[in-house]
Coordinates of C-alpha atoms in Angstrom, one line a residue:
Chain T
Q2 CA 14.9 13.5 6.1
K3 CA 12.1 11.3 4.9
E4 CA 8.8 13.0 3.8
V5 CA 6.9 10.8 6.2
E6 CA 8.3 9.5 9.4
Q7 CA 6.8 6.6 11.3
D8 CA 8.1 4.7 14.3
P9 CA 8.8 1.2 13.1
G10 CA 8.1 -0.4 16.5
P11 CA 7.5 -3.2 17.2
L12 CA 4.8 -2.0 19.6
S13 CA 3.6 -4.7 22.0
V14 CA 0.5 -4.2 24.1
P15 CA -1.9 -6.4 26.1
E16 CA -5.3 -7.2 24.8
G17 CA -7.8 -4.5 25.6
A18 CA -5.2 -1.7 25.6
I19 CA -5.6 1.6 23.8
V20 CA -3.0 1.8 21.0
S21 CA -1.7 5.1 19.6
L22 CA 0.1 5.1 16.3
N23 CA 1.6 8.2 14.8
C24 CA 3.2 9.8 11.8
T25 CA 4.8 13.1 11.1
Y26 CA 5.4 14.6 7.7
S27 CA 7.1 17.6 6.1
N28 CA 5.2 18.3 2.9
S29 CA 2.5 20.9 3.6
A30 CA 0.8 20.1 0.3
F31 CA -0.5 16.8 1.7
Q32 CA -4.3 17.0 2.2
Y33 CA -5.5 13.4 2.1
F34 CA -4.5 11.1 4.9
M35 CA -4.9 7.4 5.2
W36 CA -4.1 4.5 7.5
Y37 CA -3.7 1.0 6.1
R38 CA -3.4 -2.3 7.9
Q39 CA -1.2 -5.0 6.4
Y40 CA -1.1 -8.6 7.6
S41 CA 1.9 -10.6 6.9
R42 CA 2.1 -11.6 3.2
K43 CA -1.1 -9.7 2.3
G44 CA -1.8 -6.5 0.6
P45 CA -2.6 -3.3 2.6
E46 CA -6.2 -2.8 3.6
L47 CA -7.6 0.7 3.8
L48 CA -8.7 1.4 7.4
M49 CA -9.3 5.1 7.6
Y50 CA -9.4 8.0 5.1
T51 CA -9.5 11.6 6.2
Y52 CA -9.3 14.9 4.4
S53 CA -7.7 17.9 6.1
S54 CA -7.5 18.4 9.8
G55 CA -9.9 16.9 12.4
N56 CA -11.0 13.6 13.8
K57 CA -12.8 10.6 12.2
E58 CA -14.2 7.6 14.1
D59 CA -15.1 4.2 12.8
G60 CA -15.9 1.6 15.4
R61 CA -12.8 1.0 17.5
F62 CA -10.6 3.2 15.3
T63 CA -10.2 6.9 15.5
A64 CA -8.0 8.9 13.1
Q65 CA -6.7 12.4 13.9
V66 CA -5.1 14.9 11.6
D67 CA -3.3 18.0 12.8
K68 CA -2.1 19.8 9.7
S69 CA -0.7 22.7 11.7
S70 CA 1.7 20.3 13.4
K71 CA 2.0 18.0 10.4
Y72 CA 1.1 15.1 12.7
I73 CA -1.4 12.3 12.2
S74 CA -2.5 9.6 14.6
L75 CA -4.5 6.4 14.7
F76 CA -6.1 5.2 17.9
I77 CA -7.3 1.7 18.4
R78 CA -9.6 1.1 21.4
D79 CA -10.0 -2.3 23.1
S80 CA -7.2 -3.8 21.0
Q81 CA -7.6 -7.4 20.0
P82 CA -5.0 -10.1 19.0
S83 CA -6.5 -9.9 15.5
D84 CA -5.3 -6.3 15.4
S85 CA -1.7 -7.6 15.3
A86 CA -0.4 -6.4 12.0
T87 CA 1.8 -3.6 10.4
Y88 CA 0.1 -0.3 10.2
L89 CA 1.1 2.1 7.4
C90 CA 0.2 5.7 7.3
A91 CA 0.0 7.3 3.9
M92 CA -0.7 10.7 2.6
S93 CA -1.1 12.5 -0.7
A94 CA -1.7 15.8 -2.5
G95 CA -3.3 14.0 -5.4
N96 CA -3.3 10.4 -6.6
M97 CA 0.3 9.5 -5.6
L98 CA 0.7 8.1 -2.1
T99 CA 3.7 8.7 0.2
F100 CA 3.9 6.0 2.8
G101 CA 5.5 5.9 6.2
G102 CA 7.7 3.0 6.9
G103 CA 5.0 1.1 8.9
T104 CA 4.6 0.3 12.6
R105 CA 4.5 -3.4 13.6
L106 CA 1.9 -3.9 16.3
M107 CA 1.5 -7.0 18.5
V108 CA -1.5 -7.4 20.8
K109 CA -0.9 -10.1 23.3
P110 CA -3.9 -12.2 24.6
Chain F
G258 CA -17.0 -2.5 -2.4
A259 CA -13.7 -1.4 -3.9
V260 CA -12.2 -4.9 -4.2
V261 CA -9.0 -5.5 -6.1
S262 CA -7.7 -9.0 -7.0
Q263 CA -4.4 -10.3 -8.2
H264 CA -3.4 -13.4 -10.0
P265 CA -1.5 -15.5 -9.3
S266 CA -1.0 -15.1 -5.6
W267 CA 2.3 -17.0 -5.7
V268 CA 4.5 -18.0 -8.5
I269 CA 7.9 -19.7 -8.8
C270 CA 9.7 -19.5 -12.1
K271 CA 13.2 -20.3 -13.4
S272 CA 15.8 -17.7 -14.1
G273 CA 15.5 -16.3 -17.6
T274 CA 11.8 -16.9 -18.0
S275 CA 9.0 -14.3 -18.0
V276 CA 6.1 -14.0 -15.6
K277 CA 2.8 -12.1 -16.0
I278 CA 0.9 -10.8 -13.0
E279 CA -2.7 -9.6 -13.4
C280 CA -4.5 -6.9 -11.4
R281 CA -8.2 -6.5 -11.6
S282 CA -10.6 -4.1 -10.0
L283 CA -13.7 -6.2 -9.4
D284 CA -16.5 -3.8 -8.6
F285 CA -15.3 -0.5 -10.0
Q286 CA -13.5 1.0 -13.0
A287 CA -10.0 2.3 -12.5
T288 CA -8.4 4.7 -14.9
T289 CA -5.3 4.6 -12.8
M290 CA -3.6 1.6 -11.2
F291 CA -0.2 1.4 -9.5
W292 CA 2.4 -1.3 -9.1
Y293 CA 4.4 -1.6 -6.0
R294 CA 7.2 -3.8 -4.8
Q295 CA 7.7 -4.7 -1.2
F296 CA 10.8 -6.3 0.5
P297 CA 10.5 -8.1 3.8
K298 CA 9.8 -5.7 6.8
Q299 CA 9.9 -2.7 4.5
S300 CA 7.3 -0.3 3.2
L301 CA 5.9 -0.3 -0.3
M302 CA 8.1 1.0 -3.1
L303 CA 6.2 2.5 -6.1
M304 CA 7.4 1.0 -9.3
A305 CA 5.1 2.5 -11.9
T306 CA 1.8 4.2 -12.5
S307 CA -0.5 2.5 -15.0
N308 CA -3.0 4.6 -17.0
E309 CA -5.7 3.0 -19.1
G310 CA -5.0 3.4 -22.8
S311 CA -1.6 5.0 -22.4
K312 CA 2.0 4.2 -21.5
A313 CA 2.9 3.6 -17.9
T314 CA 5.0 6.0 -16.0
Y315 CA 7.9 4.4 -14.3
E316 CA 9.7 5.6 -11.2
Q317 CA 13.4 6.4 -11.3
G318 CA 15.5 3.3 -11.3
V319 CA 12.8 1.0 -12.5
E320 CA 13.7 -0.7 -15.8
K321 CA 10.7 -0.2 -18.1
D322 CA 12.0 -2.9 -20.5
K323 CA 12.2 -5.4 -17.7
F324 CA 8.9 -4.6 -16.0
L325 CA 6.3 -4.3 -18.8
I326 CA 3.0 -2.8 -17.8
N327 CA -0.2 -2.9 -19.9
H328 CA -3.4 -1.3 -18.8
A329 CA -5.7 -2.7 -21.5
S330 CA -9.1 -1.9 -19.9
L331 CA -10.6 0.0 -17.0
T332 CA -10.5 -3.1 -14.9
L333 CA -7.3 -4.8 -15.8
S334 CA -3.6 -4.0 -15.6
T335 CA -0.8 -6.5 -16.1
L336 CA 2.8 -6.5 -15.0
T337 CA 5.2 -8.8 -16.9
V338 CA 8.6 -9.4 -15.4
T339 CA 10.8 -10.3 -18.4
S340 CA 13.9 -12.4 -18.2
A341 CA 13.4 -12.8 -14.5
H342 CA 16.5 -13.2 -12.2
P343 CA 16.7 -14.2 -8.5
E344 CA 17.0 -10.5 -7.5
D345 CA 13.5 -10.0 -8.9
S346 CA 12.1 -12.2 -6.2
S347 CA 9.8 -10.0 -4.2
F348 CA 6.2 -9.3 -3.2
Y349 CA 4.4 -7.4 -5.9
I350 CA 1.3 -5.5 -5.0
C351 CA -1.1 -3.5 -7.3
S352 CA -3.6 -0.8 -6.3
A353 CA -6.4 1.0 -8.1
I354 CA -8.2 4.3 -7.7
P355 CA -12.0 4.3 -8.3
G356 CA -13.0 6.4 -11.2
T357 CA -10.9 9.5 -11.8
S358 CA -10.6 10.5 -8.2
G359 CA -7.6 12.7 -7.4
S360 CA -7.9 12.1 -3.6
G361 CA -5.3 9.4 -3.3
E362 CA -7.8 6.8 -2.1
Q363 CA -6.1 3.6 -3.3
Y364 CA -7.4 0.1 -2.8
F365 CA -4.8 -2.6 -2.9
G366 CA -4.7 -6.2 -4.2
P367 CA -3.7 -9.1 -2.0
G368 CA -0.2 -9.2 -3.6
T369 CA 1.8 -11.7 -5.6
R370 CA 4.8 -13.4 -4.2
L371 CA 7.4 -14.1 -6.9
T372 CA 10.3 -16.5 -6.4
V373 CA 12.9 -16.8 -9.1
T374 CA 15.1 -19.9 -8.9

């Protein structure tokens, strides 16, 4: 079993939809949680960074962490075609990141 | 802020030659940088951790004599692929951590696509 599980998708939604991306993990030592967006042939871009359980909102993006369930989510409101990318969850107990496999999202105009 | 650059963005080399890839943190100092490799439609695979002023720490299965890492300053780490072979063709990405943070907050470069012919 992988330490971090993420549905690979692809996830296809119409423009304007609310998107929900999720990861589950098994290592209870993880306390820092991140979401990265990666466009094709580009490096990952840090979207959201959260520490411990709770919600964090930044514009159209909301990150949720539920440490009791070992479950994290990223919500994208009013999705746009420009949001089409691969979304990677990542988590750590220190400096080393453990990544999910990535979810490919396609937002259709 | 927190910008990381890589050079070159794309390189083609002949089998048997060596290629150097540079990773720079442009607006912050980074004691620790990381080098990843990514195959198509796969997640990032950590190759090594680069620490300024000391030897890199390589992940299991990564040949340290083939992938030479030098972290010469707080803003520059280099990865040299020695005696490159076609199987080394891949997308190489570096990341850097601002300061001495232990919070896992890594910022990634744009990646370097290596093609070995």
